[in-house]
Amino acid sequence: MKRPNLVVVHRTEITSACIPLSEKLADHHAILQGYLDTHVTRNHSKRTIDSEQQFLKGWFEGFMVQDDQHPDGERSLMIWEAMTPVLGRQRIIEFSKGLITSEFKPRTVNTYLGKLRRLFQYVLDNPYIPGNEVQLIITKYGRIEQPVKEYDYPVHILDPEDEGFVLTGKQLTQFYDFIRKEYISHNPKKLTASRDYTMIVLAGESGLRANEILNLDALKPHRDIFYEHNCIQTRHGKGVKGSGKRIRKTIFTPLAQATLHVYEEQIRPNFPNAKSNPALFLSESGERISYQAMWRSLHVIVCEARKAGLELPHSLAWHSLRKSFATNFMEQNPDKIWVLMDMMGHRNPSTLHCYVKHSRSYYDRVIDSIVKNLGSSGTFMVVTKF
DNA sequence: AACTACACTAACGCTCTGTT
DNA sequence: AACAGAGCGTTAGTGTAGTT
C-alpha cells in the first residue's frame, strides 16, 4: 500500500477561519521552504534534499481536513495544525500505527517519523513565519508543540542479517564464464552485452558500487583508469552528512585489466560520442549509462544464467557483487583487513563486520582447521584436575 | 571512572515498480 | 527506453546500558 493511502485520521474542523486560505497556504509553504533551505546550507546532496521535499510535501497533502472556505470543502493539512497540542500527536500516532499494520518495515516507519520530527523541531526552534514583518506562529495560529514523541517509534529496528547474497569465488568465475561464452555469443546486441560484461567484471573484481561504475571516466580531464598503477579510482564515493563525494582508489586485478583493455580497444569506440563523452560506459544513444539501464542489464543476465542452470543467490543485484568482492578478498587475504577497508571506502572497521558475509561452510572449514592445529600443538591442555 | 558492546540516527545509495 | 517515486539498505557519527 502506498503511503498517502494510509491516512486514516478523522477529519477535523478548523475553527480559526478569519485568515484567508491563500495567506495560510503561503505561510505553510514559507515555513516548509525555510526548513528545506537548511539542507542546502548544510551541504546535503541533491538526492537527499529532493527526497526530503518529496516526502514532506506529500505527507501534508495526504492529510485532508475539512474547511468550508475551500471550494472542495476540504484541503491539505498545515504545519501548525500538525503541531497542535494533543491532536497533532494523535495524528502522528495514527499515522505510525497505519504504517505498522500495513506491514511496513520498522526501519521505514522510523525513517518517516524521523523526517517529521526534525521538521517540527526546526519549527519550534524558529517559531516565526518568514516574511517582511516579524510574526510569531503562536500568536497567529495558536499553540504548537513537538507532536512526534519517542514513545511513538519502533525500537530494535535492525533486521537480522540476511544470508545468501554473496557469490563465492567459484560462483563468480562461473558467472563471468556464462556471460562471456553463452550470453554474449547468443545476444544479437554484441556491443551492449560486452559492455555489461565489462561492468560486471569490474564490480566483482574491484568492489565498486553501481553508482561509482557509471560515473567512471575514460577520457580526460578525469580519466579514472590506471593500468600502469594497477588501480582504478572513483571520484563518486558515497559521502555522509554533507561531506560531498569521496575519492578513493581500489584494486585493478589482471582479469579486470584484460577485460577493460579489450572493452576500451574494441567495444567502446563503436558507441556514439565515444570521442566526446568522457564516460567509460555509454548507452546506445551515446550518453553516460543510467542506473536503470544497469539494473535492467544485470536483471536480464541473471535471469538467463538461472535458465541455463547456474545456481545463484535468490537476490543478486549490483551491490551483491560488491559484497562478494569483500567476502572473497577477506577469505584470500585474512590479514589485509585494513587494505580492504581502504579499497571499500570504509571509515570504520565495524562496517566490515556486517558487510563481509562468509558462507556457513567457510566458518565450518576454518573452525575445523583451527581445531586440528590445536590438536597437534597441544595449546588446549586436557584438564584432569580442578 | 573508564571501558565494552552495542543500538540509534541521519544522510545517502540501491532496488524495483508503475507510468508514459 | 526513460523516468519518477516509494521503500528500504548502507555507513559513519553519536548515545547509552551494562561491566570492570
PDB file of N, CA, C and O in Angstrom, chain A residues 74-147:
ATOM      1  N   GLU A  74     -12.689  20.751   1.588  1.00  0.00           N
ATOM      2  CA  GLU A  74     -11.552  20.205   2.343  1.00  0.00           C
ATOM      3  C   GLU A  74     -10.257  20.626   1.676  1.00  0.00           C
ATOM      4  O   GLU A  74     -10.233  20.992   0.509  1.00  0.00           O
ATOM      5  N   ARG A  75      -9.199  20.593   2.453  1.00  0.00           N
ATOM      6  CA  ARG A  75      -7.875  20.991   1.929  1.00  0.00           C
ATOM      7  C   ARG A  75      -6.814  20.227   2.696  1.00  0.00           C
ATOM      8  O   ARG A  75      -7.111  19.519   3.651  1.00  0.00           O
ATOM      9  N   SER A  76      -5.545  20.387   2.248  1.00  0.00           N
ATOM     10  CA  SER A  76      -4.472  19.647   2.923  1.00  0.00           C
ATOM     11  C   SER A  76      -4.081  20.329   4.236  1.00  0.00           C
ATOM     12  O   SER A  76      -4.399  21.486   4.478  1.00  0.00           O
ATOM     13  N   LEU A  77      -3.364  19.571   5.052  1.00  0.00           N
ATOM     14  CA  LEU A  77      -3.009  19.993   6.407  1.00  0.00           C
ATOM     15  C   LEU A  77      -1.925  21.076   6.390  1.00  0.00           C
ATOM     16  O   LEU A  77      -1.072  21.092   5.512  1.00  0.00           O
ATOM     17  N   MET A  78      -1.979  21.981   7.396  1.00  0.00           N
ATOM     18  CA  MET A  78      -0.935  22.998   7.543  1.00  0.00           C
ATOM     19  C   MET A  78       0.012  22.569   8.672  1.00  0.00           C
ATOM     20  O   MET A  78      -0.368  21.826   9.574  1.00  0.00           O
ATOM     21  N   ILE A  79       1.229  23.104   8.628  1.00  0.00           N
ATOM     22  CA  ILE A  79       2.244  22.689   9.608  1.00  0.00           C
ATOM     23  C   ILE A  79       1.780  22.910  11.048  1.00  0.00           C
ATOM     24  O   ILE A  79       1.895  22.028  11.897  1.00  0.00           O
ATOM     25  N   TRP A  80       1.236  24.115  11.322  1.00  0.00           N
ATOM     26  CA  TRP A  80       0.854  24.419  12.716  1.00  0.00           C
ATOM     27  C   TRP A  80      -0.297  23.542  13.190  1.00  0.00           C
ATOM     28  O   TRP A  80      -0.404  23.272  14.382  1.00  0.00           O
ATOM     29  N   GLU A  81      -1.132  23.072  12.237  1.00  0.00           N
ATOM     30  CA  GLU A  81      -2.209  22.156  12.634  1.00  0.00           C
ATOM     31  C   GLU A  81      -1.636  20.795  13.035  1.00  0.00           C
ATOM     32  O   GLU A  81      -2.115  20.157  13.969  1.00  0.00           O
ATOM     33  N   ALA A  82      -0.598  20.381  12.299  1.00  0.00           N
ATOM     34  CA  ALA A  82       0.053  19.111  12.643  1.00  0.00           C
ATOM     35  C   ALA A  82       0.711  19.191  14.009  1.00  0.00           C
ATOM     36  O   ALA A  82       0.932  18.176  14.657  1.00  0.00           O
ATOM     37  N   MET A  83       1.027  20.433  14.434  1.00  0.00           N
ATOM     38  CA  MET A  83       1.744  20.613  15.700  1.00  0.00           C
ATOM     39  C   MET A  83       0.837  21.057  16.836  1.00  0.00           C
ATOM     40  O   MET A  83       1.301  21.425  17.921  1.00  0.00           O
ATOM     41  N   THR A  84      -0.474  21.050  16.606  1.00  0.00           N
ATOM     42  CA  THR A  84      -1.424  21.413  17.657  1.00  0.00           C
ATOM     43  C   THR A  84      -1.278  20.456  18.838  1.00  0.00           C
ATOM     44  O   THR A  84      -1.157  19.256  18.632  1.00  0.00           O
ATOM     45  N   PRO A  85      -1.263  20.982  20.076  1.00  0.00           N
ATOM     46  CA  PRO A  85      -1.165  20.081  21.229  1.00  0.00           C
ATOM     47  C   PRO A  85      -2.253  19.007  21.191  1.00  0.00           C
ATOM     48  O   PRO A  85      -3.366  19.278  20.735  1.00  0.00           O
ATOM     49  N   VAL A  86      -1.944  17.835  21.664  1.00  0.00           N
ATOM     50  CA  VAL A  86      -2.819  16.672  21.762  1.00  0.00           C
ATOM     51  C   VAL A  86      -3.257  16.141  20.391  1.00  0.00           C
ATOM     52  O   VAL A  86      -2.921  15.026  20.006  1.00  0.00           O
ATOM     53  N   LEU A  87      -3.969  16.967  19.639  1.00  0.00           N
ATOM     54  CA  LEU A  87      -4.492  16.494  18.356  1.00  0.00           C
ATOM     55  C   LEU A  87      -3.375  16.151  17.380  1.00  0.00           C
ATOM     56  O   LEU A  87      -3.442  15.149  16.666  1.00  0.00           O
ATOM     57  N   GLY A  88      -2.346  16.979  17.395  1.00  0.00           N
ATOM     58  CA  GLY A  88      -1.217  16.742  16.494  1.00  0.00           C
ATOM     59  C   GLY A  88      -0.586  15.390  16.765  1.00  0.00           C
ATOM     60  O   GLY A  88      -0.312  14.621  15.852  1.00  0.00           O
ATOM     61  N   ARG A  89      -0.373  15.103  18.040  1.00  0.00           N
ATOM     62  CA  ARG A  89       0.268  13.826  18.388  1.00  0.00           C
ATOM     63  C   ARG A  89      -0.638  12.658  18.038  1.00  0.00           C
ATOM     64  O   ARG A  89      -0.166  11.625  17.567  1.00  0.00           O
ATOM     65  N   GLN A  90      -1.957  12.821  18.252  1.00  0.00           N
ATOM     66  CA  GLN A  90      -2.895  11.751  17.879  1.00  0.00           C
ATOM     67  C   GLN A  90      -2.740  11.391  16.406  1.00  0.00           C
ATOM     68  O   GLN A  90      -2.742  10.225  16.025  1.00  0.00           O
ATOM     69  N   ARG A  91      -2.590  12.441  15.609  1.00  0.00           N
ATOM     70  CA  ARG A  91      -2.471  12.229  14.169  1.00  0.00           C
ATOM     71  C   ARG A  91      -1.209  11.429  13.859  1.00  0.00           C
ATOM     72  O   ARG A  91      -1.222  10.507  13.051  1.00  0.00           O
ATOM     73  N   ILE A  92      -0.113  11.792  14.546  1.00  0.00           N
ATOM     74  CA  ILE A  92       1.160  11.074  14.341  1.00  0.00           C
ATOM     75  C   ILE A  92       1.014   9.607  14.745  1.00  0.00           C
ATOM     76  O   ILE A  92       1.472   8.703  14.039  1.00  0.00           O
ATOM     77  N   ILE A  93       0.355   9.381  15.883  1.00  0.00           N
ATOM     78  CA  ILE A  93       0.203   8.003  16.364  1.00  0.00           C
ATOM     79  C   ILE A  93      -0.606   7.181  15.365  1.00  0.00           C
ATOM     80  O   ILE A  93      -0.252   6.044  15.055  1.00  0.00           O
ATOM     81  N   GLU A  94      -1.667   7.768  14.833  1.00  0.00           N
ATOM     82  CA  GLU A  94      -2.485   7.051  13.845  1.00  0.00           C
ATOM     83  C   GLU A  94      -1.657   6.737  12.594  1.00  0.00           C
ATOM     84  O   GLU A  94      -1.746   5.646  12.040  1.00  0.00           O
ATOM     85  N   PHE A  95      -0.857   7.720  12.201  1.00  0.00           N
ATOM     86  CA  PHE A  95      -0.016   7.532  11.022  1.00  0.00           C
ATOM     87  C   PHE A  95       0.952   6.371  11.247  1.00  0.00           C
ATOM     88  O   PHE A  95       1.083   5.464  10.425  1.00  0.00           O
ATOM     89  N   SER A  96       1.597   6.409  12.408  1.00  0.00           N
ATOM     90  CA  SER A  96       2.572   5.377  12.754  1.00  0.00           C
ATOM     91  C   SER A  96       1.914   3.999  12.817  1.00  0.00           C
ATOM     92  O   SER A  96       2.417   3.025  12.253  1.00  0.00           O
ATOM     93  N   LYS A  97       0.757   3.937  13.473  1.00  0.00           N
ATOM     94  CA  LYS A  97       0.017   2.672  13.572  1.00  0.00           C
ATOM     95  C   LYS A  97      -0.356   2.158  12.193  1.00  0.00           C
ATOM     96  O   LYS A  97      -0.250   0.967  11.909  1.00  0.00           O
ATOM     97  N   GLY A  98      -0.814   3.078  11.333  1.00  0.00           N
ATOM     98  CA  GLY A  98      -1.211   2.699   9.978  1.00  0.00           C
ATOM     99  C   GLY A  98      -0.074   2.033   9.228  1.00  0.00           C
ATOM    100  O   GLY A  98      -0.260   1.036   8.545  1.00  0.00           O
ATOM    101  N   LEU A  99       1.130   2.613   9.390  1.00  0.00           N
ATOM    102  CA  LEU A  99       2.289   2.040   8.698  1.00  0.00           C
ATOM    103  C   LEU A  99       2.606   0.647   9.241  1.00  0.00           C
ATOM    104  O   LEU A  99       2.879  -0.282   8.485  1.00  0.00           O
ATOM    105  N   ILE A 100       2.561   0.529  10.565  1.00  0.00           N
ATOM    106  CA  ILE A 100       2.907  -0.761  11.181  1.00  0.00           C
ATOM    107  C   ILE A 100       1.901  -1.834  10.764  1.00  0.00           C
ATOM    108  O   ILE A 100       2.285  -2.935  10.349  1.00  0.00           O
ATOM    109  N   THR A 101       0.600  -1.493  10.836  1.00  0.00           N
ATOM    110  CA  THR A 101      -0.395  -2.514  10.497  1.00  0.00           C
ATOM    111  C   THR A 101      -0.373  -2.846   9.010  1.00  0.00           C
ATOM    112  O   THR A 101      -0.796  -3.919   8.613  1.00  0.00           O
ATOM    113  N   SER A 102       0.140  -1.928   8.195  1.00  0.00           N
ATOM    114  CA  SER A 102       0.285  -2.250   6.774  1.00  0.00           C
ATOM    115  C   SER A 102       1.585  -2.987   6.506  1.00  0.00           C
ATOM    116  O   SER A 102       1.981  -3.139   5.348  1.00  0.00           O
ATOM    117  N   GLU A 103       2.265  -3.370   7.581  1.00  0.00           N
ATOM    118  CA  GLU A 103       3.467  -4.204   7.486  1.00  0.00           C
ATOM    119  C   GLU A 103       4.625  -3.529   6.781  1.00  0.00           C
ATOM    120  O   GLU A 103       5.392  -4.177   6.066  1.00  0.00           O
ATOM    121  N   PHE A 104       4.743  -2.210   6.997  1.00  0.00           N
ATOM    122  CA  PHE A 104       5.965  -1.543   6.571  1.00  0.00           C
ATOM    123  C   PHE A 104       7.076  -1.991   7.504  1.00  0.00           C
ATOM    124  O   PHE A 104       6.820  -2.298   8.666  1.00  0.00           O
ATOM    125  N   LYS A 105       8.300  -2.007   6.992  1.00  0.00           N
ATOM    126  CA  LYS A 105       9.429  -2.359   7.838  1.00  0.00           C
ATOM    127  C   LYS A 105       9.572  -1.316   8.951  1.00  0.00           C
ATOM    128  O   LYS A 105       9.423  -0.121   8.689  1.00  0.00           O
ATOM    129  N   PRO A 106       9.873  -1.748  10.174  1.00  0.00           N
ATOM    130  CA  PRO A 106      10.080  -0.787  11.262  1.00  0.00           C
ATOM    131  C   PRO A 106      11.127   0.269  10.884  1.00  0.00           C
ATOM    132  O   PRO A 106      11.016   1.430  11.263  1.00  0.00           O
ATOM    133  N   ARG A 107      12.117  -0.151  10.108  1.00  0.00           N
ATOM    134  CA  ARG A 107      13.159   0.761   9.639  1.00  0.00           C
ATOM    135  C   ARG A 107      12.548   1.936   8.875  1.00  0.00           C
ATOM    136  O   ARG A 107      12.971   3.085   8.999  1.00  0.00           O
ATOM    137  N   THR A 108      11.551   1.650   8.054  1.00  0.00           N
ATOM    138  CA  THR A 108      10.912   2.677   7.240  1.00  0.00           C
ATOM    139  C   THR A 108      10.051   3.597   8.105  1.00  0.00           C
ATOM    140  O   THR A 108      10.075   4.813   7.948  1.00  0.00           O
ATOM    141  N   VAL A 109       9.295   3.015   9.018  1.00  0.00           N
ATOM    142  CA  VAL A 109       8.467   3.810   9.929  1.00  0.00           C
ATOM    143  C   VAL A 109       9.357   4.778  10.686  1.00  0.00           C
ATOM    144  O   VAL A 109       9.064   5.973  10.815  1.00  0.00           O
ATOM    145  N   ASN A 110      10.480   4.263  11.154  1.00  0.00           N
ATOM    146  CA  ASN A 110      11.420   5.082  11.891  1.00  0.00           C
ATOM    147  C   ASN A 110      11.944   6.238  11.038  1.00  0.00           C
ATOM    148  O   ASN A 110      12.044   7.383  11.490  1.00  0.00           O
ATOM    149  N   THR A 111      12.260   5.938   9.802  1.00  0.00           N
ATOM    150  CA  THR A 111      12.750   6.967   8.883  1.00  0.00           C
ATOM    151  C   THR A 111      11.717   8.078   8.702  1.00  0.00           C
ATOM    152  O   THR A 111      12.041   9.269   8.784  1.00  0.00           O
ATOM    153  N   TYR A 112      10.470   7.706   8.452  1.00  0.00           N
ATOM    154  CA  TYR A 112       9.430   8.700   8.197  1.00  0.00           C
ATOM    155  C   TYR A 112       9.179   9.563   9.439  1.00  0.00           C
ATOM    156  O   TYR A 112       9.059  10.777   9.347  1.00  0.00           O
ATOM    157  N   LEU A 113       9.084   8.933  10.602  1.00  0.00           N
ATOM    158  CA  LEU A 113       8.843   9.702  11.818  1.00  0.00           C
ATOM    159  C   LEU A 113      10.020  10.637  12.100  1.00  0.00           C
ATOM    160  O   LEU A 113       9.833  11.762  12.566  1.00  0.00           O
ATOM    161  N   GLY A 114      11.222  10.164  11.790  1.00  0.00           N
ATOM    162  CA  GLY A 114      12.406  10.995  11.976  1.00  0.00           C
ATOM    163  C   GLY A 114      12.354  12.244  11.107  1.00  0.00           C
ATOM    164  O   GLY A 114      12.665  13.342  11.552  1.00  0.00           O
ATOM    165  N   LYS A 115      11.948  12.069   9.849  1.00  0.00           N
ATOM    166  CA  LYS A 115      11.841  13.209   8.929  1.00  0.00           C
ATOM    167  C   LYS A 115      10.863  14.235   9.496  1.00  0.00           C
ATOM    168  O   LYS A 115      11.115  15.435   9.475  1.00  0.00           O
ATOM    169  N   LEU A 116       9.707  13.760   9.998  1.00  0.00           N
ATOM    170  CA  LEU A 116       8.691  14.661  10.533  1.00  0.00           C
ATOM    171  C   LEU A 116       9.205  15.352  11.799  1.00  0.00           C
ATOM    172  O   LEU A 116       9.068  16.567  11.967  1.00  0.00           O
ATOM    173  N   ARG A 117       9.811  14.549  12.686  1.00  0.00           N
ATOM    174  CA  ARG A 117      10.272  15.113  13.961  1.00  0.00           C
ATOM    175  C   ARG A 117      11.277  16.236  13.736  1.00  0.00           C
ATOM    176  O   ARG A 117      11.233  17.274  14.383  1.00  0.00           O
ATOM    177  N   ARG A 118      12.195  16.044  12.782  1.00  0.00           N
ATOM    178  CA  ARG A 118      13.210  17.071  12.536  1.00  0.00           C
ATOM    179  C   ARG A 118      12.595  18.343  11.976  1.00  0.00           C
ATOM    180  O   ARG A 118      13.014  19.441  12.335  1.00  0.00           O
ATOM    181  N   LEU A 119      11.588  18.205  11.103  1.00  0.00           N
ATOM    182  CA  LEU A 119      10.899  19.400  10.599  1.00  0.00           C
ATOM    183  C   LEU A 119      10.244  20.151  11.761  1.00  0.00           C
ATOM    184  O   LEU A 119      10.403  21.370  11.898  1.00  0.00           O
ATOM    185  N   PHE A 120       9.506  19.425  12.607  1.00  0.00           N
ATOM    186  CA  PHE A 120       8.787  20.077  13.710  1.00  0.00           C
ATOM    187  C   PHE A 120       9.766  20.701  14.707  1.00  0.00           C
ATOM    188  O   PHE A 120       9.488  21.760  15.276  1.00  0.00           O
ATOM    189  N   GLN A 121      10.906  20.041  14.914  1.00  0.00           N
ATOM    190  CA  GLN A 121      11.897  20.609  15.831  1.00  0.00           C
ATOM    191  C   GLN A 121      12.450  21.919  15.276  1.00  0.00           C
ATOM    192  O   GLN A 121      12.650  22.874  16.011  1.00  0.00           O
ATOM    193  N   TYR A 122      12.642  21.940  13.955  1.00  0.00           N
ATOM    194  CA  TYR A 122      13.103  23.171  13.314  1.00  0.00           C
ATOM    195  C   TYR A 122      12.089  24.289  13.536  1.00  0.00           C
ATOM    196  O   TYR A 122      12.448  25.418  13.876  1.00  0.00           O
ATOM    197  N   VAL A 123      10.801  23.961  13.378  1.00  0.00           N
ATOM    198  CA  VAL A 123       9.759  24.982  13.543  1.00  0.00           C
ATOM    199  C   VAL A 123       9.745  25.491  14.986  1.00  0.00           C
ATOM    200  O   VAL A 123       9.608  26.693  15.233  1.00  0.00           O
ATOM    201  N   LEU A 124       9.922  24.588  15.946  1.00  0.00           N
ATOM    202  CA  LEU A 124       9.940  25.023  17.349  1.00  0.00           C
ATOM    203  C   LEU A 124      11.154  25.910  17.635  1.00  0.00           C
ATOM    204  O   LEU A 124      11.071  26.858  18.417  1.00  0.00           O
ATOM    205  N   ASP A 125      12.275  25.589  16.990  1.00  0.00           N
ATOM    206  CA  ASP A 125      13.487  26.391  17.198  1.00  0.00           C
ATOM    207  C   ASP A 125      13.414  27.732  16.465  1.00  0.00           C
ATOM    208  O   ASP A 125      14.100  28.675  16.838  1.00  0.00           O
ATOM    209  N   ASN A 126      12.627  27.800  15.396  1.00  0.00           N
ATOM    210  CA  ASN A 126      12.474  29.038  14.628  1.00  0.00           C
ATOM    211  C   ASN A 126      10.990  29.342  14.482  1.00  0.00           C
ATOM    212  O   ASN A 126      10.434  29.204  13.399  1.00  0.00           O
ATOM    213  N   PRO A 127      10.341  29.764  15.570  1.00  0.00           N
ATOM    214  CA  PRO A 127       8.871  29.822  15.557  1.00  0.00           C
ATOM    215  C   PRO A 127       8.304  31.054  14.861  1.00  0.00           C
ATOM    216  O   PRO A 127       7.340  31.636  15.327  1.00  0.00           O
ATOM    217  N   TYR A 128       8.914  31.457  13.762  1.00  0.00           N
ATOM    218  CA  TYR A 128       8.443  32.636  13.042  1.00  0.00           C
ATOM    219  C   TYR A 128       7.974  32.278  11.643  1.00  0.00           C
ATOM    220  O   TYR A 128       8.410  31.290  11.064  1.00  0.00           O
ATOM    221  N   ILE A 129       7.093  33.148  11.106  1.00  0.00           N
ATOM    222  CA  ILE A 129       6.680  32.980   9.719  1.00  0.00           C
ATOM    223  C   ILE A 129       7.614  33.828   8.865  1.00  0.00           C
ATOM    224  O   ILE A 129       7.703  35.043   9.073  1.00  0.00           O
ATOM    225  N   PRO A 130       8.336  33.230   7.940  1.00  0.00           N
ATOM    226  CA  PRO A 130       9.268  34.003   7.122  1.00  0.00           C
ATOM    227  C   PRO A 130       8.516  35.101   6.363  1.00  0.00           C
ATOM    228  O   PRO A 130       7.408  34.866   5.883  1.00  0.00           O
ATOM    229  N   GLY A 131       9.077  36.273   6.270  1.00  0.00           N
ATOM    230  CA  GLY A 131       8.415  37.370   5.564  1.00  0.00           C
ATOM    231  C   GLY A 131       9.017  38.692   5.973  1.00  0.00           C
ATOM    232  O   GLY A 131      10.016  38.746   6.701  1.00  0.00           O
ATOM    233  N   ASN A 132       8.400  39.772   5.503  1.00  0.00           N
ATOM    234  CA  ASN A 132       8.955  41.096   5.764  1.00  0.00           C
ATOM    235  C   ASN A 132       8.760  41.534   7.210  1.00  0.00           C
ATOM    236  O   ASN A 132       9.631  42.129   7.820  1.00  0.00           O
ATOM    237  N   GLU A 133       7.569  41.203   7.781  1.00  0.00           N
ATOM    238  CA  GLU A 133       7.358  41.574   9.179  1.00  0.00           C
ATOM    239  C   GLU A 133       7.571  40.374  10.090  1.00  0.00           C
ATOM    240  O   GLU A 133       7.384  39.233   9.684  1.00  0.00           O
ATOM    241  N   VAL A 134       8.034  40.637  11.296  1.00  0.00           N
ATOM    242  CA  VAL A 134       8.280  39.559  12.243  1.00  0.00           C
ATOM    243  C   VAL A 134       6.953  39.073  12.819  1.00  0.00           C
ATOM    244  O   VAL A 134       6.228  39.821  13.446  1.00  0.00           O
ATOM    245  N   GLN A 135       6.629  37.810  12.558  1.00  0.00           N
ATOM    246  CA  GLN A 135       5.358  37.261  13.032  1.00  0.00           C
ATOM    247  C   GLN A 135       5.609  35.920  13.707  1.00  0.00           C
ATOM    248  O   GLN A 135       6.202  35.017  13.106  1.00  0.00           O
ATOM    249  N   LEU A 136       5.135  35.795  14.936  1.00  0.00           N
ATOM    250  CA  LEU A 136       5.243  34.512  15.632  1.00  0.00           C
ATOM    251  C   LEU A 136       4.131  33.577  15.158  1.00  0.00           C
ATOM    252  O   LEU A 136       2.973  33.998  15.018  1.00  0.00           O
ATOM    253  N   ILE A 137       4.485  32.321  14.951  1.00  0.00           N
ATOM    254  CA  ILE A 137       3.465  31.348  14.550  1.00  0.00           C
ATOM    255  C   ILE A 137       2.398  31.227  15.637  1.00  0.00           C
ATOM    256  O   ILE A 137       1.204  31.156  15.357  1.00  0.00           O
ATOM    257  N   ILE A 138       2.854  31.249  16.903  1.00  0.00           N
ATOM    258  CA  ILE A 138       1.926  31.034  18.030  1.00  0.00           C
ATOM    259  C   ILE A 138       0.864  32.128  18.099  1.00  0.00           C
ATOM    260  O   ILE A 138      -0.317  31.851  18.320  1.00  0.00           O
ATOM    261  N   THR A 139       1.266  33.380  17.883  1.00  0.00           N
ATOM    262  CA  THR A 139       0.279  34.465  18.008  1.00  0.00           C
ATOM    263  C   THR A 139      -0.708  34.453  16.838  1.00  0.00           C
ATOM    264  O   THR A 139      -1.849  34.854  16.978  1.00  0.00           O
ATOM    265  N   LYS A 140      -0.276  33.943  15.704  1.00  0.00           N
ATOM    266  CA  LYS A 140      -1.179  33.940  14.547  1.00  0.00           C
ATOM    267  C   LYS A 140      -2.040  32.674  14.500  1.00  0.00           C
ATOM    268  O   LYS A 140      -3.220  32.727  14.154  1.00  0.00           O
ATOM    269  N   TYR A 141      -1.437  31.544  14.856  1.00  0.00           N
ATOM    270  CA  TYR A 141      -2.151  30.271  14.662  1.00  0.00           C
ATOM    271  C   TYR A 141      -2.353  29.443  15.934  1.00  0.00           C
ATOM    272  O   TYR A 141      -2.845  28.321  15.867  1.00  0.00           O
ATOM    273  N   GLY A 142      -1.926  29.964  17.065  1.00  0.00           N
ATOM    274  CA  GLY A 142      -2.150  29.225  18.313  1.00  0.00           C
ATOM    275  C   GLY A 142      -0.972  28.355  18.721  1.00  0.00           C
ATOM    276  O   GLY A 142       0.065  28.320  18.043  1.00  0.00           O
ATOM    277  N   ARG A 143      -1.156  27.659  19.837  1.00  0.00           N
ATOM    278  CA  ARG A 143      -0.058  26.899  20.450  1.00  0.00           C
ATOM    279  C   ARG A 143       0.430  25.769  19.548  1.00  0.00           C
ATOM    280  O   ARG A 143      -0.359  25.110  18.865  1.00  0.00           O
ATOM    281  N   ILE A 144       1.738  25.554  19.566  1.00  0.00           N
ATOM    282  CA  ILE A 144       2.298  24.408  18.852  1.00  0.00           C
ATOM    283  C   ILE A 144       3.258  23.647  19.760  1.00  0.00           C
ATOM    284  O   ILE A 144       3.816  24.222  20.688  1.00  0.00           O
ATOM    285  N   GLU A 145       3.401  22.357  19.488  1.00  0.00           N
ATOM    286  CA  GLU A 145       4.373  21.553  20.235  1.00  0.00           C
ATOM    287  C   GLU A 145       4.910  20.462  19.326  1.00  0.00           C
ATOM    288  O   GLU A 145       4.405  20.258  18.215  1.00  0.00           O
ATOM    289  N   GLN A 146       5.932  19.772  19.797  1.00  0.00           N
ATOM    290  CA  GLN A 146       6.504  18.647  19.031  1.00  0.00           C
ATOM    291  C   GLN A 146       5.532  17.466  19.115  1.00  0.00           C
ATOM    292  O   GLN A 146       5.342  16.902  20.187  1.00  0.00           O
ATOM    293  N   PRO A 147       4.910  17.093  17.986  1.00  0.00           N
ATOM    294  CA  PRO A 147       3.928  16.007  18.052  1.00  0.00           C
ATOM    295  C   PRO A 147       4.544  14.617  17.969  1.00  0.00           C
ATOM    296  O   PRO A 147       3.876  13.631  18.262  1.00  0.00           O
TER     297      PRO A 147
END
